[in-house]
Amino acid sequence: MTFKAKVNTAGLLAGLLTIPFLLAPIMTNANVPATAKVNTTKLKVDDKFVYVGQLHSATGTMAISETGSIQAERLAIEQINKQGGVLGRQIKIIQEDGASDWPTFAEKARKLTEQDKVAAIFGCWTSASRKAVLPIIERNNALLYYPTFYEGLEQSKNVIYTGQEATQQVLEALNWLAKEKKAKTFYLIGSDYIWPRTTMKIARTHIEKVLKGKVVGEEYYPLGHTQFGSLINKTKLKKPDAIFAAVVGGSNVSFYKQMKAAGVTSDKQTLLTLSVTEDELLGIGGENMKGFYSSMKYFQSLNNPNNVTFVKAFKAKYGPKAVVGDVTQAAYLGPWLWKAAVEKAGSFDVTKVANASPGIELKTAPEGYVKIDPNHHLWSKSRIGQVLPNGQFKVVYESKGLIKPNPFPKGY
Amino acid sequence: MDISFAEFGAIFAMQGFNGLSVFCVLLLMALGLAIIFGQMGVINMAHGEFLTIGAYTTFFISTLTENYFPQLLPYYFIIAIVAAFLTAGIIGYMVERLMISRLYQRPLDTLLATWGLSLIMQQLFRSVFGPKEVSPILPDWLMGSYQPTETIDIPINGLFLVGVTLTVTAFVYFLIYRSRWGLQLRATNQNRFMSGAVGINTKRVDSLTFALGCGLAGIAGAAFTTIGSTGPTAGSLYIVDTFLVVVFGGAASLLGTIASAFSIAQAQSLLEFFLSGSIAKVITLATVIIILMLRPQGLFSTKVRK
């Protein structure tokens, strides 16, 4: 129609110029290693595509947390595809919904590994969901990239843990409280399940044995607990130098709103949490937590070129109001670490990729440089951020070097 | 521990107020359910989702005010409560007409249907408002604390909750025991056929009762945005406690609901203070179970000739 009429020399020239770009994929394909060579274990890989699985909760209670991870992994995969994919193959995602239900996670993991035969899975969020899929992943020799900071005490040749394990998150934070805030007495508060309990156990040992401090209270509240008045009064009675908190989910919002209403603000009480990222602050409201601290390896406000580019790309794809929390960033690392390992191994075979993983470095990570330890966890920096009223963090401390992951700490 | 007598007194006062505010939270959520369950015998598993509707209505109005009438921000909350009541009430009315009214005399089916409804509504919230939690902007006068002395902090949102609960309870009492409509409601509840025979439109009474119960849940949802979270599953955090209060109090009695909310709140609050959070919950629940074994009809029950 109008298009034909408007063809002129300029258009023709532009058309000619695009030909090399159109040819580019075909040309790289010529250099692509043969499928039979890079895939000896019957994974779903052909000459053009490699299939990976994505297994998070898009529905149910956990969707609140896992949505960020889903978005970050999709962004990373899209960017990798734009750069030409992995071993010349474009990545295709098979997305499954764990629906916040652990047996569903296990069932979907079985589908992804046995039926779809994906080359890698990016997924899970809670420890419960990871524990549910772990036996299936190991039996079928698949590969899982797990993004959440978690309690440690686990290591599998089939899992790469891209978040921090407990010692990385806890020890630096406690040292910082002792040194900068002169904290001697601590009140430990958590939701009642495996992650807070294990983490607090490590914290208590470190406080008592290393810092020679005192734990004046340690308490756990059922998941979904909404009334924290009594607890807040107890902290007023015990007057700890620092409150160390790992409350999660809807309880988190109740806890901080009620703290503020009871007059417990940052000018009167030091509080450091392990469970509040930019995502949680959306629900809590920055002004309700102003001045409190959070220990994470990543904050959206990190000022380095990698992160500026990453946040910009994330907002371009998911809207200007989107925020990036610690786990979202860790999820973003997954596909990139997998790409690097596959290229190092020169193969999609899970055993070869897993063996190639230790020592893999990522210089383009938004959090800064990271590398994979032989124990399949990441070396990363620990950081402490202070909550600003606008829902962002001001980074007030950063560990000097990378901290070695230590999922099985001795003496704790 | 170096604690002065005055400080001990302050903690005592604050802890007392804490018990009172937990009581108000429990009562506010239970009122709506007490009316629906107590007067109509319908077990509404989706009650928590009507609470969520109230919370999201508040968020919606907060955003609207922020963007279009920022000068009204200090006052929007009052409007939000009324809007939450109306929104939840209207949706409740439609649910009764379309679903509940077809399932009377089939309690188990109602249970299953309303549970399904609650799942549908949760996913609907997630699709419409997004899975992440939101926070309505709270007016400054609602946050912070009132300090009668140096060491006592009384949360203002707690005081606000107490006020809302008292008003709503008085309103419900008047409506049920002093108004003409309340008379019709109680008559229908006691003898449906006779009520019909004397010219009461019992179907209309049913719809309005259900709508009222849902509307009250909406008010609770709006009020709870000051102390809790606003997300797709926010309502489900409260549903177990709500049923506990209503069943423990005795189904058909407003006074029972009040007494039950009061005793559960005080027990919970005191136990939490002297023991730890999870243990407090266990002991409270165990006590309620034992009392219900001895007195299956609940604390208070209306005597009826069978």
XYZ file of C-alpha atoms in Angstrom:
718
model
C 0.000 0.000 0.000
C 1.514 3.288 1.068
C 4.690 1.445 1.873
C 5.326 0.476 -1.751
C 4.658 3.973 -2.951
C 7.149 5.391 -0.537
C 10.095 3.187 -1.461
C 12.819 5.556 -2.494
C 16.576 5.480 -2.610
C 16.930 6.335 1.071
C 14.590 3.506 2.020
C 16.434 1.160 -0.268
C 19.721 2.145 1.300
C 18.341 1.593 4.818
C 17.048 -1.773 3.673
C 20.412 -2.763 2.306
C 22.095 -1.687 5.527
C 19.917 -4.021 7.597
C 20.909 -7.068 5.557
C 24.118 -7.739 7.525
C 22.067 -7.634 10.742
C 19.555 -10.076 9.333
C 22.361 -12.313 8.269
C 24.107 -12.097 11.621
C 22.236 -14.939 13.310
C 22.657 -17.180 10.275
C 26.347 -16.404 10.121
C 26.923 -17.101 13.804
C 24.959 -20.301 13.360
C 27.669 -21.435 10.996
C 30.129 -21.253 13.898
C 27.752 -22.825 16.380
C 29.012 -26.135 17.759
C 26.963 -29.127 16.716
C 24.073 -30.073 18.969
C 25.291 -33.642 19.318
C 28.521 -32.309 20.759
C 27.133 -29.851 23.307
C 24.269 -32.026 24.426
C 25.090 -35.648 25.157
C 22.433 -36.179 27.820
C 19.281 -35.645 25.720
C 18.460 -32.204 27.118
C 16.001 -30.051 25.226
C 18.561 -28.354 23.012
C 18.457 -28.052 19.219
C 20.473 -26.143 16.628
C 18.665 -22.882 17.317
C 17.292 -22.998 20.829
C 18.093 -24.119 24.335
C 15.212 -24.496 26.770
C 15.398 -23.513 30.427
C 12.778 -23.754 33.136
C 11.505 -21.035 35.422
C 9.827 -22.260 38.592
C 8.479 -19.600 40.933
C 5.143 -18.787 42.557
C 3.234 -16.482 40.231
C 0.102 -17.055 42.318
C -0.603 -17.565 46.015
C 0.938 -15.979 49.123
C 4.510 -16.081 47.884
C 3.764 -14.240 44.628
C 4.399 -11.059 46.604
C 8.087 -11.993 46.901
C 8.720 -14.130 43.856
C 7.392 -11.746 41.215
C 10.588 -9.702 41.369
C 12.683 -12.822 40.766
C 10.574 -13.868 37.787
C 10.982 -10.407 36.259
C 14.734 -10.262 36.860
C 15.396 -13.686 35.329
C 13.320 -12.798 32.272
C 15.246 -9.564 31.850
C 18.597 -11.363 32.092
C 17.546 -14.014 29.566
C 16.232 -11.374 27.185
C 19.549 -9.516 27.397
C 21.557 -12.700 26.845
C 19.439 -13.512 23.790
C 20.067 -10.050 22.388
C 23.801 -10.653 22.722
C 23.484 -13.842 20.659
C 22.405 -16.377 23.256
C 24.434 -19.211 24.737
C 26.715 -21.291 22.487
C 24.909 -19.670 19.556
C 21.495 -20.766 20.750
C 18.643 -18.519 21.809
C 17.238 -19.274 25.274
C 13.581 -20.215 25.481
C 11.791 -20.180 28.816
C 9.321 -22.796 29.962
C 7.570 -21.152 32.871
C 5.836 -23.181 35.568
C 3.901 -21.854 38.544
C 4.733 -23.293 41.952
C 1.595 -21.550 43.300
C 3.098 -21.087 46.794
C 2.508 -24.774 47.446
C 5.487 -27.056 48.102
C 4.098 -30.299 46.611
C 3.223 -28.303 43.473
C 6.833 -27.140 43.298
C 7.997 -30.766 43.434
C 5.518 -31.839 40.763
C 6.485 -28.992 38.425
C 10.176 -29.693 38.998
C 9.521 -33.278 37.931
C 7.753 -32.058 34.800
C 10.582 -29.666 33.919
C 13.327 -32.239 34.442
C 11.710 -35.467 33.223
C 9.309 -34.337 30.531
C 10.741 -31.030 29.261
C 14.363 -31.935 30.002
C 15.377 -28.307 30.459
C 19.058 -27.428 30.584
C 18.709 -25.404 33.796
C 16.002 -24.234 36.181
C 15.868 -20.773 37.665
C 13.553 -20.918 40.607
C 12.305 -21.386 44.145
C 12.262 -18.723 46.810
C 11.415 -20.145 50.213
C 13.617 -22.803 51.758
C 10.570 -25.042 51.967
C 10.128 -24.983 48.186
C 13.836 -25.609 47.629
C 13.822 -28.575 49.998
C 10.773 -29.920 48.128
C 12.446 -29.858 44.708
C 15.951 -30.827 45.848
C 15.532 -34.637 45.757
C 14.031 -34.441 42.253
C 16.747 -32.138 40.962
C 19.439 -34.436 42.369
C 17.878 -37.680 41.166
C 17.400 -36.367 37.622
C 20.775 -34.615 37.675
C 19.330 -31.210 36.807
C 20.650 -27.761 37.658
C 18.878 -25.201 39.873
C 19.812 -21.551 40.364
C 18.383 -20.441 43.729
C 18.208 -16.665 44.380
C 17.173 -16.141 48.013
C 19.360 -15.406 51.032
C 18.810 -18.426 53.249
C 19.869 -20.298 56.395
C 22.773 -22.293 54.913
C 23.455 -25.861 56.105
C 23.010 -27.132 52.575
C 25.197 -27.783 49.580
C 24.353 -29.704 46.451
C 26.245 -30.339 43.257
C 22.978 -29.603 41.443
C 22.266 -26.212 42.977
C 23.994 -22.846 42.585
C 23.030 -20.508 45.431
C 23.124 -16.916 44.165
C 21.918 -15.298 47.410
C 23.830 -15.072 50.673
C 23.899 -17.890 53.191
C 23.359 -16.990 56.850
C 26.916 -16.312 57.987
C 27.526 -13.843 55.154
C 24.439 -11.870 56.098
C 24.616 -12.131 59.884
C 28.215 -11.950 61.099
C 29.228 -8.705 59.373
C 26.002 -7.075 60.534
C 26.561 -8.069 64.166
C 30.197 -6.923 64.057
C 29.045 -3.613 62.653
C 26.436 -3.166 65.395
C 29.033 -3.941 68.057
C 31.616 -1.591 66.589
C 29.600 1.354 65.252
C 26.620 1.287 67.607
C 28.525 -0.014 70.644
C 25.851 -2.671 71.018
C 26.367 -5.061 73.948
C 22.826 -6.317 74.470
C 20.657 -7.743 71.703
C 16.995 -8.691 71.355
C 16.408 -11.353 68.674
C 12.990 -11.445 66.995
C 11.851 -13.693 64.167
C 8.948 -15.417 62.467
C 8.613 -18.989 63.612
C 10.165 -21.199 60.936
C 13.493 -22.600 59.815
C 15.231 -19.537 58.371
C 14.836 -17.135 61.334
C 15.498 -19.877 63.878
C 18.721 -21.104 62.233
C 19.898 -17.568 61.561
C 19.246 -16.483 65.142
C 21.092 -19.523 66.431
C 24.162 -18.384 64.518
C 23.607 -14.820 65.731
C 23.326 -15.857 69.387
C 26.537 -17.891 69.268
C 28.407 -15.052 67.603
C 27.099 -12.484 70.108
C 27.959 -14.592 73.132
C 31.249 -16.174 72.059
C 32.858 -13.648 69.744
C 31.402 -10.270 70.682
C 31.107 -11.143 74.396
C 27.705 -9.481 74.392
C 24.409 -10.598 75.843
C 21.141 -11.766 74.314
C 18.399 -10.295 76.490
C 15.511 -11.827 74.583
C 14.891 -14.290 71.746
C 11.371 -14.717 70.423
C 9.501 -16.208 67.507
C 5.994 -15.370 66.374
C 3.751 -17.526 64.159
C 3.782 -16.638 60.447
C 1.031 -14.128 59.786
C 1.005 -12.827 63.368
C -0.473 -9.317 63.421
C -0.291 -8.063 67.013
C 3.126 -7.019 68.278
C 2.107 -4.739 71.159
C 3.252 -7.091 73.924
C 6.573 -7.722 72.229
C 7.192 -4.003 71.788
C 6.477 -3.402 75.488
C 8.909 -6.170 76.366
C 11.674 -4.547 74.344
C 10.930 -1.298 76.187
C 11.374 -3.144 79.459
C 14.594 -4.925 78.499
C 16.101 -1.911 76.690
C 18.427 -3.788 74.325
C 21.188 -1.819 72.579
C 19.996 -3.354 69.338
C 16.981 -5.275 68.063
C 17.943 -7.930 65.525
C 14.891 -8.859 63.466
C 13.912 -11.500 60.909
C 10.139 -11.121 60.703
C 8.649 -11.965 57.294
C 5.501 -11.585 55.197
C 2.416 -9.683 56.325
C 3.747 -9.747 59.912
C 6.592 -7.508 58.810
C 4.212 -4.670 57.962
C 2.306 -5.005 61.249
C 5.545 -5.111 63.226
C 7.006 -1.850 61.893
C 3.729 0.069 61.797
C 3.101 -0.843 65.423
C 6.700 -0.058 66.405
C 6.323 3.415 65.016
C 2.945 3.913 66.670
C 4.385 2.839 70.028
C 7.023 5.540 69.752
C 9.897 3.144 69.055
C 11.724 5.121 66.376
C 15.295 5.109 65.172
C 16.345 8.010 67.382
C 15.503 5.935 70.472
C 16.199 2.378 69.387
C 18.714 0.767 67.046
C 17.145 -1.944 64.907
C 18.719 -4.072 62.198
C 16.694 -6.448 60.067
C 17.615 -9.323 57.777
C 14.283 -9.475 55.990
C 13.463 -6.045 54.586
C 14.427 -5.140 51.020
C 13.032 -2.434 48.748
C 10.180 -4.851 47.893
C 9.042 -5.177 51.516
C 9.339 -1.409 52.015
C 6.581 -0.932 49.427
C 4.179 -2.556 51.858
C 5.647 -1.191 55.090
C 6.047 2.368 53.850
C 9.525 3.956 54.113
C 8.335 6.605 56.560
C 7.277 3.875 59.023
C 10.791 2.417 59.171
C 12.882 5.527 58.712
C 16.398 5.252 60.137
C 16.382 1.513 60.834
C 19.034 -0.708 59.231
C 18.937 -3.689 56.913
C 21.731 -6.158 56.137
C 21.817 -7.284 52.497
C 24.389 -7.772 49.798
C 22.597 -5.472 47.370
C 20.583 -2.259 47.510
C 18.927 -0.546 44.565
C 20.734 2.692 45.442
C 24.232 1.180 44.915
C 26.162 3.645 42.868
C 28.230 1.719 40.348
C 27.991 1.646 36.539
C 26.744 -1.979 36.427
C 23.907 -1.221 38.780
C 22.909 2.044 37.141
C 22.557 0.210 33.804
C 20.703 -2.673 35.418
C 18.182 -0.523 37.302
C 17.573 1.518 34.171
C 16.905 -1.607 32.094
C 14.665 -3.046 34.811
C 12.581 0.129 34.997
C 12.403 0.394 31.220
C 10.896 -3.085 31.088
C 8.677 -3.087 34.188
C 7.708 0.562 34.647
C 9.228 3.559 36.436
C 7.707 2.579 39.790
C 9.306 -0.888 39.857
C 11.814 -1.469 42.650
C 14.725 -3.898 42.821
C 15.398 -5.749 46.048
C 18.266 -7.988 47.110
C 16.710 -11.240 45.899
C 15.633 -9.705 42.596
C 19.253 -8.829 41.904
C 20.430 -12.305 42.966
C 17.862 -13.836 40.595
C 19.221 -11.634 37.808
C 22.675 -13.204 38.323
C 21.365 -16.750 37.732
C 21.100 -16.786 33.931
C 24.399 -14.903 33.555
C 26.284 -17.341 35.798
C 24.755 -20.252 33.901
C 25.772 -18.716 30.538
C 29.342 -18.241 31.759
C 29.556 -21.809 33.055
C 28.085 -23.298 29.864
C 30.563 -21.384 27.749
C 33.446 -22.434 29.973
C 32.328 -26.074 29.778
C 31.558 -25.790 26.060
C 28.531 -27.946 26.715
C 25.004 -27.879 28.128
C 25.521 -31.172 29.973
C 24.596 -30.586 33.601
C 27.583 -32.419 35.097
C 30.021 -30.485 32.922
C 28.319 -27.158 33.677
C 28.261 -27.869 37.419
C 31.935 -28.857 37.353
C 32.827 -25.729 35.414
C 30.935 -23.471 37.837
C 33.457 -23.085 40.688
C 35.713 -20.161 39.876
C 33.252 -18.546 37.456
C 33.452 -14.777 37.816
C 30.902 -12.149 36.934
C 32.318 -8.661 36.564
C 29.046 -7.226 35.291
C 26.932 -8.070 38.365
C 24.913 -5.084 39.623
C 26.158 -5.792 43.163
C 29.733 -5.651 41.880
C 32.178 -8.467 41.240
C 31.071 -11.961 42.351
C 32.515 -15.432 41.938
C 31.333 -18.986 42.567
C 33.023 -20.912 45.380
C 33.668 -24.681 45.137
C 30.766 -25.032 47.610
C 28.438 -23.562 44.935
C 27.672 -20.391 46.898
C 28.778 -16.907 45.848
C 31.578 -14.795 47.209
C 29.943 -11.436 47.780
C 30.208 -8.241 49.780
C 27.978 -7.590 52.775
C 26.315 -4.237 53.058
C 24.207 -2.333 55.549
C 21.592 0.125 54.366
C 19.620 2.681 56.316
C 15.946 3.146 55.438
C 15.019 6.458 53.837
C 11.429 7.778 53.927
C 11.111 7.345 50.139
C 11.434 3.565 50.406
C 15.091 3.370 49.369
C 18.231 2.633 51.377
C 21.311 4.716 52.037
C 24.317 2.380 52.087
C 26.168 3.124 55.340
C 28.604 0.206 55.379
C 30.221 -2.126 52.906
C 32.566 -4.992 53.798
C 36.152 -4.413 52.656
C 36.467 -7.444 50.455
C 34.321 -10.295 49.237
C 33.158 -12.610 52.003
C 33.696 -16.307 51.554
C 30.493 -18.323 51.751
C 30.502 -20.748 54.650
C 27.266 -22.772 54.590
C 28.445 -25.143 57.350
C 29.916 -22.826 59.995
C 31.906 -24.638 62.683
C 31.118 -23.949 66.326
C 27.648 -22.556 65.619
C 17.441 -5.489 85.978
C 17.573 -1.820 86.880
C 14.012 -0.690 86.487
C 12.369 1.977 88.585
C 8.899 1.651 89.991
C 7.641 4.412 87.689
C 8.919 2.579 84.656
C 7.227 -0.576 85.796
C 3.995 1.368 86.115
C 4.446 2.756 82.616
C 4.952 -0.694 81.132
C 1.909 -1.902 83.063
C -0.214 0.899 81.611
C 1.048 0.332 78.066
C 0.499 -3.395 78.365
C -3.033 -2.749 79.608
C -3.697 -0.583 76.601
C -2.217 -3.250 74.358
C -4.742 -5.758 75.674
C -7.491 -3.255 74.964
C -6.365 -2.639 71.395
C -6.037 -6.369 70.637
C -9.571 -6.715 71.980
C -10.787 -4.022 69.593
C -9.056 -5.653 66.627
C -10.650 -9.019 67.416
C -14.064 -7.506 68.041
C -14.032 -5.399 64.912
C -13.277 -8.385 62.696
C -15.667 -10.670 64.510
C -18.716 -8.371 64.438
C -19.441 -8.895 60.759
C -18.941 -12.614 60.978
C -21.016 -12.842 64.159
C -23.951 -11.300 62.313
C -23.629 -13.533 59.265
C -22.843 -16.728 61.156
C -24.907 -15.993 64.239
C -28.053 -14.617 62.631
C -28.078 -16.486 59.330
C -26.095 -19.641 60.125
C -23.930 -19.111 57.055
C -20.267 -19.997 57.435
C -18.584 -17.390 55.290
C -15.016 -18.458 54.575
C -14.567 -15.426 52.332
C -15.006 -13.033 55.238
C -11.302 -12.197 55.253
C -11.478 -11.171 51.600
C -14.188 -8.615 52.367
C -11.728 -7.240 54.874
C -9.168 -7.055 52.074
C -11.701 -5.209 49.901
C -11.927 -2.596 52.652
C -8.147 -2.316 52.819
C -7.798 -1.892 49.044
C -10.635 0.631 48.971
C -8.649 2.660 51.495
C -5.539 2.358 49.351
C -7.498 3.387 46.255
C -8.945 6.460 47.937
C -5.564 7.320 49.438
C -3.958 7.253 45.987
C -6.833 9.242 44.503
C -6.550 11.890 47.212
C -2.784 12.068 46.868
C -2.986 12.646 43.126
C -6.007 14.928 42.837
C -6.777 16.544 46.211
C -3.501 16.539 48.169
C -4.846 19.210 50.535
C -7.466 16.709 51.761
C -4.900 14.047 52.766
C -5.311 14.590 56.531
C -9.042 13.857 56.306
C -9.367 11.238 53.592
C -9.335 8.367 56.078
C -12.843 9.098 57.327
C -14.167 9.018 53.761
C -12.194 5.844 53.150
C -13.912 4.063 56.036
C -17.362 4.960 54.714
C -16.340 3.959 51.191
C -14.918 0.667 52.471
C -18.216 -0.085 54.217
C -20.226 0.659 51.073
C -17.932 -1.187 48.646
C -17.689 -4.329 50.750
C -21.408 -4.140 51.529
C -22.458 -3.833 47.882
C -20.187 -6.673 46.800
C -21.514 -8.715 49.723
C -25.070 -8.004 48.606
C -24.304 -9.253 45.103
C -22.576 -12.361 46.442
C -25.614 -13.153 48.585
C -28.020 -12.734 45.668
C -25.943 -14.721 43.195
C -24.495 -17.453 45.365
C -25.362 -17.707 49.047
C -29.145 -17.428 48.546
C -29.086 -20.599 46.448
C -27.291 -22.540 49.145
C -29.392 -21.957 52.290
C -29.953 -25.066 54.409
C -26.802 -26.581 52.909
C -24.086 -25.472 55.357
C -21.346 -27.743 54.003
C -21.895 -26.586 50.431
C -21.855 -22.959 51.585
C -18.581 -23.599 53.370
C -16.984 -25.019 50.267
C -18.471 -22.395 47.950
C -17.361 -19.454 50.089
C -13.893 -20.955 50.437
C -13.698 -21.193 46.660
C -14.931 -17.627 46.479
C -12.143 -16.537 48.817
C -9.518 -18.119 46.556
C -11.044 -16.492 43.490
C -11.107 -13.113 45.189
C -7.496 -13.396 46.360
C -6.317 -14.123 42.836
C -8.477 -11.300 41.541
C -6.812 -8.839 43.935
C -3.455 -10.157 42.794
C -4.308 -9.643 39.130
C -5.827 -6.198 39.618
C -3.577 -4.625 42.254
C -0.443 -6.735 41.694
C 1.033 -9.356 43.994
C 3.168 -6.908 45.955
C 1.893 -5.275 49.099
C 0.921 -1.631 48.993
C 0.806 0.970 51.726
C -1.899 3.622 51.837
C -0.556 6.965 53.004
C -1.580 7.374 56.597
C -2.419 10.873 57.800
C 0.156 12.198 60.269
C -2.362 12.529 63.071
C -2.887 8.750 62.954
C 0.754 7.784 63.364
C 2.975 8.353 66.340
C 2.090 8.171 69.984
C 0.366 10.134 72.703
C 2.576 10.663 75.743
C 0.695 11.437 78.953
C 3.972 11.116 80.875
C 7.653 10.857 79.967
C 7.703 7.057 79.794
C 4.239 6.133 78.570
C 3.574 5.880 74.830
C -0.010 5.205 73.839
C -0.248 4.464 70.085
C -2.629 6.890 68.407
C -3.693 4.345 65.815
C -4.616 2.110 68.757
C -6.786 4.878 70.231
C -8.326 5.389 66.810
C -9.138 1.674 66.569
C -10.776 1.738 69.976
C -12.899 4.672 68.832
C -13.935 2.989 65.586
C -14.761 -0.260 67.370
C -16.913 1.438 70.005
C -18.815 3.405 67.352
C -19.376 0.378 65.146
C -20.446 -1.834 68.046
C -22.925 0.784 69.251
C -24.255 1.121 65.710
C -24.692 -2.640 65.344
C -26.356 -2.930 68.733
C -28.804 -0.191 67.867
C -29.500 -1.677 64.466
C -30.217 -5.174 65.735
C -31.924 -4.542 69.047
C -33.523 -1.130 68.670
C -34.498 -0.661 65.029
C -37.477 -1.952 63.102
C -35.197 -3.700 60.653
C -33.406 -5.429 63.533
C -36.762 -6.696 64.765
C -37.431 -8.209 61.353
C -33.953 -9.717 61.324
C -34.398 -11.357 64.718
C -37.881 -12.569 63.813
C -36.606 -14.160 60.596
C -33.809 -15.766 62.515
C -36.216 -17.303 65.042
C -38.963 -18.452 62.735
C -38.647 -17.928 59.014
C -42.123 -19.185 58.007
C -44.030 -17.180 60.605
C -42.046 -14.078 59.712
C -42.971 -14.584 56.098
C -46.582 -15.059 57.081
C -46.747 -11.732 58.926
C -45.415 -9.928 55.888
C -41.662 -9.726 56.408
C -39.720 -10.067 53.186
C -37.306 -12.677 54.534
C -35.215 -12.876 51.379
C -34.600 -9.169 51.531
C -33.684 -9.444 55.203
C -31.167 -12.167 54.339
C -29.509 -10.124 51.604
C -29.249 -7.042 53.781
C -27.893 -9.001 56.741
C -25.176 -10.523 54.612
C -24.380 -7.149 53.079
C -24.163 -5.578 56.543
C -21.795 -8.284 57.763
C -19.558 -7.805 54.728
C -19.698 -4.032 55.086
C -18.495 -4.342 58.689
C -15.606 -6.487 57.473
C -14.832 -3.658 55.032
C -14.650 -1.164 57.906
C -12.301 -3.503 59.765
C -10.132 -3.751 56.643
C -9.930 0.027 56.346
C -9.102 0.443 60.033
C -6.457 -2.284 59.931
C -4.424 -0.520 57.260
C -3.133 1.585 60.171
C -1.709 -1.433 61.996
C -1.237 -4.141 59.381
C -0.492 -5.020 55.791
C -2.472 -4.381 52.617
C -1.938 -7.212 50.172
C -3.957 -9.848 48.318
C -3.886 -12.234 51.282
C -4.074 -9.677 54.106
C -7.571 -10.831 55.052
C -6.573 -14.446 55.494
C -4.252 -13.431 58.352
C -7.303 -12.611 60.441
C -9.808 -15.273 59.468
C -8.775 -17.971 61.966
C -8.883 -15.585 64.926
C -12.227 -14.286 63.726
C -13.844 -17.704 63.678
C -12.280 -18.490 67.024
C -13.875 -15.419 68.601
C -17.306 -16.069 67.120
C -17.432 -19.779 67.954
C -16.033 -19.257 71.437
C -18.515 -16.482 72.143
C -21.563 -18.501 71.179
C -22.950 -18.078 67.726
C -26.122 -16.088 68.134
C -25.060 -13.611 70.756
C -23.575 -10.158 70.308
C -22.682 -10.009 73.988
C -20.967 -13.381 73.669
C -18.810 -12.102 70.829
C -17.760 -9.117 72.919
C -16.963 -11.242 75.972
C -15.103 -13.783 73.877
C -13.019 -11.153 72.080
C -12.186 -9.565 75.426
C -11.056 -12.759 77.135
C -9.057 -14.059 74.164
C -7.369 -10.671 73.707
C -6.398 -10.324 77.360
C -5.152 -13.901 77.587
C -3.143 -13.535 74.401
C -1.685 -10.182 75.389
C -0.686 -11.256 78.917
C 0.740 -14.610 77.856
C 2.763 -12.949 75.113
C 4.214 -10.589 77.651
C 5.244 -13.239 80.161
C 6.016 -16.094 77.760
C 6.972 -15.975 74.083
C 4.861 -15.427 70.978
C 4.334 -18.946 69.675
C 3.794 -20.464 73.135
C 1.198 -17.787 73.938
C -0.764 -18.772 70.853
C -0.584 -22.465 71.719
C -1.830 -21.931 75.277
C -4.650 -19.614 74.175
C -5.877 -22.079 71.554
C -5.600 -25.044 73.910
C -7.630 -23.223 76.563
C -10.319 -22.312 74.057
C -10.545 -25.931 72.917
C -10.899 -27.209 76.481
C -13.611 -24.677 77.297
C -15.464 -25.541 74.092
C -15.304 -29.239 74.983
C -16.974 -28.474 78.290
C -19.362 -25.915 76.825
C -19.932 -26.657 73.123
C -22.493 -23.863 72.680
C -19.865 -21.237 73.518
C -19.713 -18.709 76.346
C -23.143 -17.215 75.802
C -26.060 -18.733 73.981
C -29.658 -17.749 73.554
C -32.020 -20.246 75.077
C -34.548 -21.543 72.538
C -37.259 -24.091 72.960
C -36.515 -27.008 70.658
